[in-house]
Coordinates of C-alpha atoms in Angstrom, one line a residue:
X1 CA 74.5 107.2 24.0
X2 CA 73.3 105.1 20.9
X3 CA 70.4 102.9 22.1
X4 CA 72.0 99.9 20.3
X5 CA 75.2 100.3 22.2
X6 CA 73.3 100.4 25.4
X7 CA 71.3 97.3 24.3
X8 CA 74.4 95.4 23.4
X9 CA 76.0 96.2 26.8
X10 CA 72.8 95.0 28.6
X11 CA 72.7 91.8 26.7
X12 CA 76.4 91.2 27.3
X13 CA 76.1 91.8 31.0
X14 CA 73.0 89.6 31.3
X15 CA 74.8 86.8 29.3
X16 CA 77.8 87.1 31.6
X17 CA 75.6 87.0 34.7
X18 CA 73.9 83.9 33.2
X19 CA 77.3 82.1 32.8
X20 CA 78.8 83.3 36.1
X21 CA 75.6 82.7 38.0
X22 CA 75.3 79.2 36.6
X23 CA 78.9 78.3 37.5
X24 CA 78.6 79.6 41.1
X25 CA 75.3 77.9 41.6
X26 CA 77.0 74.6 40.4
X27 CA 79.7 75.2 43.0
X28 CA 77.1 75.5 45.8
X29 CA 77.3 79.3 45.9
X30 CA 74.5 81.9 45.4
X31 CA 74.1 83.1 41.8
X32 CA 74.2 86.6 43.2
X33 CA 78.0 86.2 43.7
X34 CA 78.3 85.3 40.1
X35 CA 76.3 88.4 39.0
X36 CA 78.6 90.6 41.1
X37 CA 81.8 89.1 39.7
X38 CA 80.4 89.4 36.2
X39 CA 80.0 93.1 36.7
X40 CA 83.6 93.3 38.2
X41 CA 85.0 91.6 35.1
X42 CA 83.1 93.4 32.4
X43 CA 82.9 97.0 33.6
X44 CA 84.2 99.5 36.1
X45 CA 87.7 100.3 37.2
X46 CA 90.2 97.5 36.9
X47 CA 88.0 95.5 34.6
X48 CA 88.2 94.4 31.0
X49 CA 86.0 97.5 30.1
X50 CA 83.8 95.5 27.8
X51 CA 80.7 97.3 29.1
X52 CA 80.8 101.1 28.3
X53 CA 77.3 102.1 29.4
X54 CA 78.0 101.8 33.1
X55 CA 76.0 104.8 34.2
X56 CA 73.1 104.1 31.9
X57 CA 72.9 100.5 33.2
X58 CA 73.1 101.8 36.8
X59 CA 70.0 104.0 36.1
X60 CA 68.1 101.1 34.7
X61 CA 69.2 98.8 37.5
X62 CA 67.8 101.3 40.1
X63 CA 64.4 100.1 38.8
X64 CA 65.5 96.7 40.0
X65 CA 65.9 98.0 43.5
X66 CA 62.5 99.7 43.3
X67 CA 60.9 96.4 42.2
X68 CA 62.7 94.5 45.0
X69 CA 61.1 96.8 47.5
X70 CA 57.8 96.6 45.6
X71 CA 57.9 92.8 46.0
X72 CA 58.7 93.2 49.7
X73 CA 55.6 95.4 50.1
X74 CA 53.5 92.7 48.3
X75 CA 54.7 90.1 50.9
X76 CA 54.2 92.4 53.9
X77 CA 51.7 90.8 56.3
X78 CA 51.1 91.3 60.0
X79 CA 49.7 87.8 60.3
X80 CA 52.9 86.3 58.7
X81 CA 54.9 88.1 61.3
X82 CA 52.8 86.8 64.2
X83 CA 53.1 83.2 62.9
X84 CA 56.8 83.2 63.6
X85 CA 56.4 83.7 67.4
X86 CA 57.5 86.5 69.7
X87 CA 61.1 85.4 70.5
X88 CA 62.5 85.4 66.9
X89 CA 60.7 88.6 66.1
X90 CA 62.0 90.4 69.2
X91 CA 65.4 89.0 68.4
X92 CA 65.2 90.3 64.9
X93 CA 64.3 93.8 66.0
X94 CA 67.1 93.8 68.7
X95 CA 69.5 92.5 66.1
X96 CA 68.9 95.3 63.7
X97 CA 69.2 98.0 66.4
X98 CA 72.2 96.6 68.3
X99 CA 74.1 95.6 65.2
X100 CA 73.7 99.1 63.8
X101 CA 74.9 100.6 67.0
X102 CA 77.9 98.2 67.4
X103 CA 78.9 98.6 63.8
X104 CA 78.6 102.4 63.9
X105 CA 80.7 102.4 67.0
X106 CA 83.4 100.3 65.3
X107 CA 83.4 102.7 62.3
X108 CA 83.9 105.6 64.7
X109 CA 86.8 103.7 66.3
X110 CA 88.3 103.3 62.8
X111 CA 88.1 107.1 62.1
X112 CA 84.7 107.6 60.4
X113 CA 82.7 110.7 61.2
X114 CA 79.2 110.4 62.7
X115 CA 77.0 110.4 59.6
X116 CA 79.2 108.0 57.8
X117 CA 79.4 105.7 60.8
X118 CA 75.6 105.4 61.0
X119 CA 75.3 104.7 57.3
X120 CA 78.0 101.9 57.7
X121 CA 76.0 100.5 60.7
X122 CA 72.8 100.4 58.6
X123 CA 74.6 98.6 55.8
X124 CA 76.2 96.0 58.1
X125 CA 73.1 95.4 60.2
X126 CA 71.3 93.5 57.3
X127 CA 72.0 89.9 56.3
X128 CA 71.5 88.1 53.0
X129 CA 67.9 86.9 52.7
X130 CA 68.6 85.3 49.3
X131 CA 71.8 83.4 50.3
X132 CA 70.7 82.2 53.8
X133 CA 67.2 81.0 52.9
X134 CA 68.4 79.3 49.7
X135 CA 71.1 77.4 51.6
X136 CA 68.8 76.4 54.4
X137 CA 66.2 75.2 52.0
X138 CA 68.7 73.2 50.0
X139 CA 69.9 71.5 53.2
X140 CA 66.3 70.9 54.5
X141 CA 67.1 73.0 57.6
X142 CA 64.6 75.8 57.3
X143 CA 62.2 74.1 59.9
X144 CA 64.9 73.7 62.5
X145 CA 65.0 76.1 65.4
X146 CA 68.0 78.0 64.0
X147 CA 66.3 78.0 60.6
X148 CA 63.1 79.4 62.1
X149 CA 65.1 82.0 64.0
X150 CA 67.0 83.0 60.8
X151 CA 63.8 83.3 58.8
X152 CA 62.2 85.6 61.4
X153 CA 65.2 87.8 61.7
X154 CA 65.6 88.1 57.9
X155 CA 61.9 89.0 57.6
X156 CA 62.4 91.8 60.2
X157 CA 65.5 92.9 58.4
X158 CA 63.6 93.1 55.1
X159 CA 61.0 95.4 56.8
X160 CA 63.8 97.4 58.4
X161 CA 65.2 98.3 54.9
X162 CA 62.5 101.0 54.6
X163 CA 63.2 102.9 57.9
X164 CA 67.0 102.5 57.4
X165 CA 66.7 104.0 53.9
X166 CA 64.7 106.9 55.5
X167 CA 67.4 107.3 58.1
X168 CA 70.1 107.6 55.5
X169 CA 68.0 110.1 53.6
X170 CA 67.8 112.2 56.7
X171 CA 71.5 111.9 57.2
X172 CA 71.9 113.5 53.8
X173 CA 70.7 116.8 55.3
X174 CA 73.9 117.1 57.3
X175 CA 74.2 118.1 60.9
X176 CA 71.9 121.1 60.5
X177 CA 68.8 120.5 62.7
X178 CA 66.7 122.8 60.5
X179 CA 67.6 120.8 57.4
X180 CA 66.8 117.5 59.1
X181 CA 63.4 118.8 60.2
X182 CA 62.8 119.9 56.6
X183 CA 63.8 116.5 55.3
X184 CA 61.5 114.8 57.8
X185 CA 58.6 117.0 56.8
X186 CA 59.2 116.3 53.1
X187 CA 59.3 112.6 53.6
X188 CA 56.1 112.6 55.7
X189 CA 54.4 114.8 53.2
X190 CA 55.4 112.7 50.2
X191 CA 54.5 109.4 52.1
X192 CA 51.1 110.8 53.0
X193 CA 50.4 111.9 49.5
X194 CA 51.5 108.6 48.1
X195 CA 49.3 106.6 50.6
X196 CA 46.3 108.8 49.9
X197 CA 46.8 108.6 46.1
X198 CA 47.4 104.9 46.1
X199 CA 44.4 104.2 48.3
X200 CA 42.1 106.1 46.0
X201 CA 43.7 104.5 42.8
X202 CA 43.6 100.9 44.0
X203 CA 40.4 100.9 46.0
X204 CA 38.2 102.9 43.6
X205 CA 39.6 103.7 40.2
X206 CA 41.5 100.6 39.4
X207 CA 39.1 98.2 41.1
X208 CA 36.0 99.4 39.1
X209 CA 38.0 100.0 35.9
X210 CA 39.5 96.6 35.9
X211 CA 36.3 95.0 36.9
X212 CA 34.6 96.7 33.9
X213 CA 37.5 95.5 31.6
X214 CA 37.0 91.9 32.7
X215 CA 40.3 91.4 34.5
X216 CA 39.8 87.6 34.7
X217 CA 40.0 87.3 30.9
X218 CA 42.7 90.0 30.4
X219 CA 45.6 88.9 32.5
X220 CA 48.0 91.4 30.9
X221 CA 46.0 94.2 32.7
X222 CA 47.3 93.0 36.1
X223 CA 50.9 93.4 34.7
X224 CA 50.1 96.9 33.5
X225 CA 48.5 97.7 36.8
X226 CA 51.6 96.5 38.8
X227 CA 54.0 98.4 36.5
X228 CA 52.1 101.6 36.5
X229 CA 51.5 101.4 40.3
X230 CA 55.1 100.3 41.3
X231 CA 57.2 102.3 38.9
X232 CA 54.8 105.3 39.0
X233 CA 55.1 105.5 42.8
X234 CA 58.9 105.2 42.4
X235 CA 58.9 108.0 39.9
X236 CA 56.7 110.2 42.2
X237 CA 59.0 109.6 45.2
X238 CA 62.1 110.4 43.0
X239 CA 60.5 113.7 41.9
X240 CA 59.7 114.5 45.5
X241 CA 63.4 114.1 46.4
X242 CA 63.2 110.8 48.4
X243 CA 64.3 107.3 47.6
X244 CA 62.3 105.8 44.7
X245 CA 62.5 102.4 46.5
X246 CA 60.3 103.8 49.4
X247 CA 57.6 104.8 47.0
X248 CA 57.6 101.4 45.4
X249 CA 57.4 99.7 48.8
X250 CA 54.3 101.7 49.7
X251 CA 52.7 100.8 46.4
X252 CA 53.5 97.1 47.1
X253 CA 51.9 97.3 50.5
X254 CA 48.6 98.6 49.0
X255 CA 48.6 96.1 46.1
X256 CA 49.4 93.3 48.6
X257 CA 46.1 93.9 50.3
X258 CA 44.1 94.3 47.1
X259 CA 42.1 91.7 45.2
X260 CA 44.9 91.6 42.5
X261 CA 47.7 90.7 44.9
X262 CA 48.2 87.0 44.0
X263 CA 48.3 87.6 40.3
X264 CA 50.5 90.7 40.7
X265 CA 53.1 88.6 42.7
X266 CA 53.3 86.1 39.9
X267 CA 53.3 88.6 37.0
X268 CA 56.0 91.0 38.4
X269 CA 58.5 88.2 39.1
X270 CA 60.1 87.8 35.7
X271 CA 60.6 91.6 35.3
X272 CA 62.0 91.8 38.8
X273 CA 64.5 89.0 38.1
X274 CA 65.9 90.8 35.0
X275 CA 66.2 94.2 36.6
X276 CA 67.7 92.8 39.8
X277 CA 70.3 90.9 37.8
X278 CA 71.2 94.2 36.2
X279 CA 71.4 95.8 39.6
X280 CA 73.8 93.2 41.0
X281 CA 75.8 93.3 37.8
X282 CA 76.1 97.1 38.0
X283 CA 76.9 96.8 41.8
X284 CA 79.8 94.6 40.8
X285 CA 81.1 97.3 38.5
X286 CA 81.7 99.6 41.5
X287 CA 84.2 97.2 43.0
X288 CA 87.7 97.5 41.7
X289 CA 89.7 94.2 41.5
X290 CA 93.0 96.2 41.5
X291 CA 91.9 98.2 44.6
X292 CA 90.9 95.0 46.3
X293 CA 94.4 93.6 45.6
X294 CA 96.2 96.7 46.8
X295 CA 94.0 97.0 50.0
X296 CA 93.7 93.3 50.7
X297 CA 94.7 93.5 54.4
X298 CA 92.3 96.4 55.1
X299 CA 89.5 94.4 53.4
X300 CA 90.2 91.3 55.4
X301 CA 90.3 93.3 58.7
X302 CA 87.0 95.0 57.8
X303 CA 85.3 91.8 57.0
X304 CA 86.6 90.0 60.1
X305 CA 85.7 92.8 62.5
X306 CA 82.1 93.2 61.2
X307 CA 81.4 89.5 60.9
X308 CA 82.6 88.9 64.5
X309 CA 80.6 91.9 65.7
X310 CA 77.3 90.6 64.2
X311 CA 78.1 87.1 65.4
X312 CA 78.6 88.2 69.0
X313 CA 75.5 90.5 69.0
X314 CA 73.2 87.8 67.5
X315 CA 74.5 85.1 69.8
X316 CA 74.1 87.3 72.9
X317 CA 70.5 88.3 71.9
X318 CA 69.2 84.8 71.5
X319 CA 71.0 83.5 74.6
X320 CA 69.4 86.3 76.6
X321 CA 66.0 85.4 75.1
X322 CA 66.4 81.9 76.4
X323 CA 67.5 80.0 73.3
X324 CA 69.9 77.1 73.7
X325 CA 73.5 78.2 73.4
X326 CA 74.2 76.0 70.4
X327 CA 71.1 77.2 68.6
X328 CA 72.0 80.8 69.3
X329 CA 75.5 80.2 67.9
X330 CA 74.2 78.4 64.8
X331 CA 71.7 81.2 64.2
X332 CA 74.5 83.8 64.5
X333 CA 76.7 82.0 62.1
X334 CA 73.9 81.9 59.5
X335 CA 73.2 85.6 59.8
X336 CA 76.7 87.1 60.4
X337 CA 77.3 88.1 56.7
X338 CA 76.7 91.5 55.2
X339 CA 73.7 91.1 52.9
X340 CA 72.7 92.3 49.5
X341 CA 70.7 95.2 50.9
X342 CA 74.0 96.8 51.7
X343 CA 74.2 97.7 48.0
X344 CA 70.8 99.4 48.2
X345 CA 71.6 101.4 51.3
X346 CA 75.2 102.1 50.2
X347 CA 74.1 103.5 46.9
X348 CA 71.6 105.8 48.6
X349 CA 74.3 106.9 51.0
X350 CA 76.9 107.4 48.3
X351 CA 74.6 109.4 46.1
X352 CA 73.7 111.6 49.1
X353 CA 77.4 112.2 49.8
X354 CA 77.0 110.5 53.2
X355 CA 79.6 107.9 52.2
X356 CA 82.9 108.8 50.7
X357 CA 84.2 107.1 47.5
X358 CA 86.8 105.2 49.5
X359 CA 84.4 104.0 52.1
X360 CA 81.8 103.0 49.6
X361 CA 84.3 101.0 47.6
X362 CA 85.5 99.3 50.8
X363 CA 82.1 98.2 51.9
X364 CA 80.9 97.1 48.4
X365 CA 84.0 94.9 48.2
X366 CA 83.5 93.7 51.7
X367 CA 79.9 92.8 50.9
X368 CA 80.9 90.8 47.8
X369 CA 83.5 88.8 49.8
X370 CA 81.0 88.3 52.6
X371 CA 78.4 87.0 50.2
X372 CA 81.0 84.6 48.8
X373 CA 81.7 83.2 52.3
X374 CA 78.0 83.0 53.3
X375 CA 77.1 79.6 51.8
X376 CA 80.1 78.0 53.5
X377 CA 79.2 79.6 56.9
X378 CA 75.6 78.5 56.7
X379 CA 76.4 75.0 55.5
X380 CA 78.9 74.4 58.3
X381 CA 77.1 76.5 61.0
X382 CA 76.1 73.5 63.1
X383 CA 79.5 71.9 63.0
X384 CA 81.2 75.1 64.0
X385 CA 78.7 75.9 66.8
X386 CA 79.1 72.4 68.2
X387 CA 82.9 72.9 68.3
X388 CA 82.4 76.3 70.0
X389 CA 80.1 74.7 72.6
X390 CA 82.8 72.2 73.5
X391 CA 85.0 75.1 74.5
X392 CA 82.4 76.3 77.0
X393 CA 81.7 74.8 80.4
X394 CA 79.4 71.8 80.3
X395 CA 76.4 73.6 81.7
X396 CA 76.2 75.4 78.4
X397 CA 76.0 72.2 76.4
X398 CA 72.3 71.6 77.1
X399 CA 69.6 72.9 79.4
X400 CA 67.7 70.0 80.8
X401 CA 64.1 70.5 81.9
X402 CA 62.6 67.4 83.5
X403 CA 59.0 66.3 83.9
X404 CA 60.1 63.5 86.2
X405 CA 63.1 62.3 88.3
X406 CA 66.6 61.9 86.9
X407 CA 66.7 58.2 87.8
X408 CA 63.7 57.3 85.6
X409 CA 64.8 55.3 82.6
X410 CA 62.6 55.8 79.5
X411 CA 60.9 53.1 77.5
X412 CA 60.6 55.4 74.5
X413 CA 62.8 58.3 73.5
X414 CA 61.4 60.8 70.9
X415 CA 63.9 63.1 69.2
X416 CA 62.0 66.1 67.7
X417 CA 58.6 67.0 69.1
X418 CA 56.9 68.6 66.2
X419 CA 53.4 67.4 65.1
X420 CA 54.7 63.9 64.1
X421 CA 56.5 63.4 67.4
X422 CA 53.6 64.7 69.4
X423 CA 51.2 62.2 67.9
X424 CA 53.6 59.3 68.4
X425 CA 54.5 60.4 71.9
X426 CA 50.8 60.8 73.0
X427 CA 50.0 57.3 71.8
X428 CA 53.1 55.9 73.7
X429 CA 52.2 57.8 76.8
X430 CA 48.6 56.6 76.8
X431 CA 49.8 53.0 76.8
X432 CA 51.8 53.7 80.0
X433 CA 55.2 53.8 78.4
X434 CA 57.7 56.1 80.1
X435 CA 58.4 58.7 77.3
X436 CA 61.3 61.0 77.1
X437 CA 61.5 63.9 74.6
X438 CA 64.6 65.5 73.3
X439 CA 64.2 68.7 71.3
X440 CA 66.3 71.8 70.7
X441 CA 63.1 74.0 70.9
X442 CA 62.1 75.0 74.4
X443 CA 58.4 75.5 73.6
X444 CA 58.2 71.9 72.4
X445 CA 59.8 70.6 75.6
X446 CA 57.3 72.7 77.6
X447 CA 54.5 71.0 75.7
X448 CA 55.9 67.5 76.3
X449 CA 56.2 68.2 80.1
X450 CA 52.5 69.4 80.1
X451 CA 51.5 66.1 78.5
X452 CA 53.3 64.2 81.3
X453 CA 56.5 63.2 79.6
X454 CA 60.1 63.8 80.5
X455 CA 61.7 66.7 78.5
X456 CA 65.3 67.6 77.7
X457 CA 66.3 70.7 75.8
X458 CA 69.3 69.7 73.8
X459 CA 70.8 68.6 70.5
X460 CA 70.4 64.8 70.2
X461 CA 73.2 64.8 67.7
X462 CA 75.7 64.9 70.6
X463 CA 76.5 61.9 72.8
X464 CA 76.4 64.0 76.0
X465 CA 72.7 64.9 75.5
X466 CA 71.7 61.3 74.7
X467 CA 73.5 60.0 77.7
X468 CA 72.0 62.7 80.0
X469 CA 68.5 61.7 78.8
X470 CA 69.3 57.9 79.5
X471 CA 68.7 57.1 75.8
X472 CA 71.0 54.1 76.2
X473 CA 68.3 52.3 78.3
X474 CA 65.4 53.0 75.8
X475 CA 63.5 50.1 74.2
X476 CA 62.6 52.3 71.2
X477 CA 63.8 55.6 69.8
X478 CA 61.7 57.6 67.4
X479 CA 63.5 60.3 65.3
X480 CA 61.2 62.8 63.6
X481 CA 63.7 65.5 62.7
X482 CA 63.1 67.3 59.3
X483 CA 66.8 67.2 58.3
X484 CA 68.1 64.1 56.7
X485 CA 71.6 64.7 57.9
X486 CA 70.5 65.3 61.5
X487 CA 68.4 62.1 61.4
X488 CA 71.3 60.0 60.2
X489 CA 73.6 61.4 62.9
X490 CA 71.1 60.6 65.6
X491 CA 70.4 57.1 64.3
X492 CA 74.1 56.4 64.1
X493 CA 74.7 57.6 67.7
X494 CA 71.7 55.7 69.1
X495 CA 72.8 52.5 67.4
X496 CA 76.2 52.9 69.0
X497 CA 75.1 53.7 72.6
X498 CA 71.9 51.6 72.6
X499 CA 72.3 48.6 70.4
X500 CA 69.1 47.0 71.8
X501 CA 66.9 49.9 70.8
X502 CA 64.3 49.7 68.0
X503 CA 65.0 52.8 65.9
X504 CA 62.2 54.4 64.0
X505 CA 63.0 57.3 61.7
X506 CA 60.7 59.7 59.8
X507 CA 62.1 60.9 56.4
X508 CA 60.8 63.8 54.4
X509 CA 61.6 62.2 51.1
X510 CA 61.5 58.6 49.8
X511 CA 64.9 59.0 48.1
X512 CA 66.6 59.3 51.5
X513 CA 65.2 56.1 53.0
X514 CA 68.1 53.7 52.1
X515 CA 70.7 56.1 53.4
X516 CA 68.9 56.4 56.7
X517 CA 68.5 52.7 57.0
X518 CA 72.2 52.2 56.4
X519 CA 72.9 54.6 59.3
X520 CA 71.4 52.1 61.8
X521 CA 67.6 52.7 61.6
X522 CA 65.3 49.7 61.8
X523 CA 62.3 51.2 60.1
X524 CA 61.9 54.4 58.0
X525 CA 58.5 56.0 57.3
X526 CA 58.8 58.6 54.6
X527 CA 56.3 61.4 54.2
X528 CA 55.9 60.9 50.5
X529 CA 55.0 57.2 50.8
X530 CA 52.7 57.7 53.8
X531 CA 50.9 60.6 52.2
X532 CA 50.6 58.8 48.9
X533 CA 49.2 55.7 50.6
X534 CA 46.7 57.8 52.5
X535 CA 45.6 59.5 49.3
X536 CA 45.4 56.2 47.5
X537 CA 43.3 54.7 50.3
X538 CA 41.0 57.6 50.3
X539 CA 40.6 57.5 46.5
X540 CA 39.8 53.7 46.6
X541 CA 37.3 54.2 49.4
X542 CA 35.7 57.1 47.5
X543 CA 35.5 55.0 44.3
X544 CA 34.0 52.0 46.2
X545 CA 31.4 54.3 47.8
X546 CA 30.6 55.9 44.4
X547 CA 30.2 52.4 42.8
X548 CA 27.9 51.3 45.6
X549 CA 25.8 54.4 45.1
X550 CA 25.6 53.9 41.3
X551 CA 24.7 50.1 41.8
X552 CA 22.1 51.1 44.3
X553 CA 20.7 53.6 41.8
X554 CA 20.7 51.0 39.0
X555 CA 18.9 48.4 41.1
X556 CA 16.4 51.0 42.2
X557 CA 15.7 51.9 38.6
X558 CA 15.3 48.2 37.7
X559 CA 12.9 47.7 40.5
X560 CA 10.8 50.6 39.3
X561 CA 10.8 49.3 35.8
X562 CA 9.7 45.9 37.0
X563 CA 6.9 47.4 39.0
X564 CA 5.6 49.4 36.1
X565 CA 5.8 46.3 33.8
X566 CA 3.2 44.4 35.8
X567 CA 3.2 40.8 37.2
X568 CA 3.5 39.0 33.9
X569 CA 6.4 41.1 32.6
X570 CA 8.6 41.2 35.7
X571 CA 10.8 38.2 34.7
X572 CA 11.5 39.9 31.4
X573 CA 12.4 43.1 33.1

């Protein structure tokens, strides 16, 4: 194909992605959905056929997948995993395994054969990191218990992409055990060679070469290093007959632990954005709008079955791990969708003839619709989970854990026992005030009880939990929740059931203070104002100290001059 035709198609697709992505972002959607729909409109079956170089763009877009895995490798860190805590991480691992098994079982029930069913299970098991995290961050809910659970599970899922891709590569060998053993040997051999080669390259050759070439003053060298390492490893893996993305992931892991990691993360980002946009645009070209219209009922059934399967599996896992039922339901709603990695695994499976054309088309279409629904599910997850909890027996509404008797009425109620709540609660408890803590996180309640306070695991945004904790008798209520919406809800309920209470609310941002005050709070302390005040106080104190030191130095110099001048000249000095 003429290079200029290919270039015009790439520019046209990127421009359409820019427009569609901007429109969907404005509507509260993920830009990824816009990229997918741009591809559906411009190229592929049932489209306007404005893009002709579909296969060429797909080949270029495969580099986007490799760079995505390369970026994941850069971010891979055992310490980062440990910081999330054992419960979410165990939940994430169980979610991937059990969702794969359940989804594969459903595929078999619908008539898929074994290899295809496992590939479907691998695609469905993963959720959308991009959509979920962006929505939670926009709503200031990433620090909530369900936000932390979602983050941990998504991180585990990102790591699971590599073994799942290997699994699909093994499935490409068919049911012949000898062929599968051959595939395993080839993958192990290639991975070993890549690891050894990258270790030598990055720890000896590149380190000394770039040091000699003065890396600090030649930033473009880090870009060249990342491109050569990431894309070179992807090429080597492709030549060896395994997924190029796996080679890129291994390269990212090694670079992530090298002295160049921070700069590489920043420099590779723009290239990754462009290639990933092409990838999602080309993925949209696979979906056929006419096929979707003709098979609408099948598509709706598929999406409903697999969303419900993941929802049930994730809820059950976190309930078994001891999470509050409402938190488990909210986490499950946030993660129930089929994520963007389904395109990555689906393409590997389709190219390996593990997935048929019909099945591939069905699950690409289902993933697009699932991503379209995701922002709405995440945004309304708490509302939906609260409604679902009301349908359950009352013992599921909250799980009280007391540090004292039920008849004790609190002087102070603290809603949210993070660092801010712990400091305020400790001061209140030291002054002999009966302090009750309400938090949706069990570990925080355990900490409150150890400090001698009364603890209740529950969502303070419900009247039942507030009444159960005797908040209506409190003299003061302190709300330290990170979410503005949650703080407003709690302040409004407290003002209704405890009109005598002095309500103190912590706000993340100064712009939210007036809205929180209007909800019934008496006082709002915002982080920005308090931190700014602390910084200003420190600066003024530092300046005063500096001036005192300078004045003392000047006086000392004057005294020395006067001494040297002699008795008759001191007055002049």
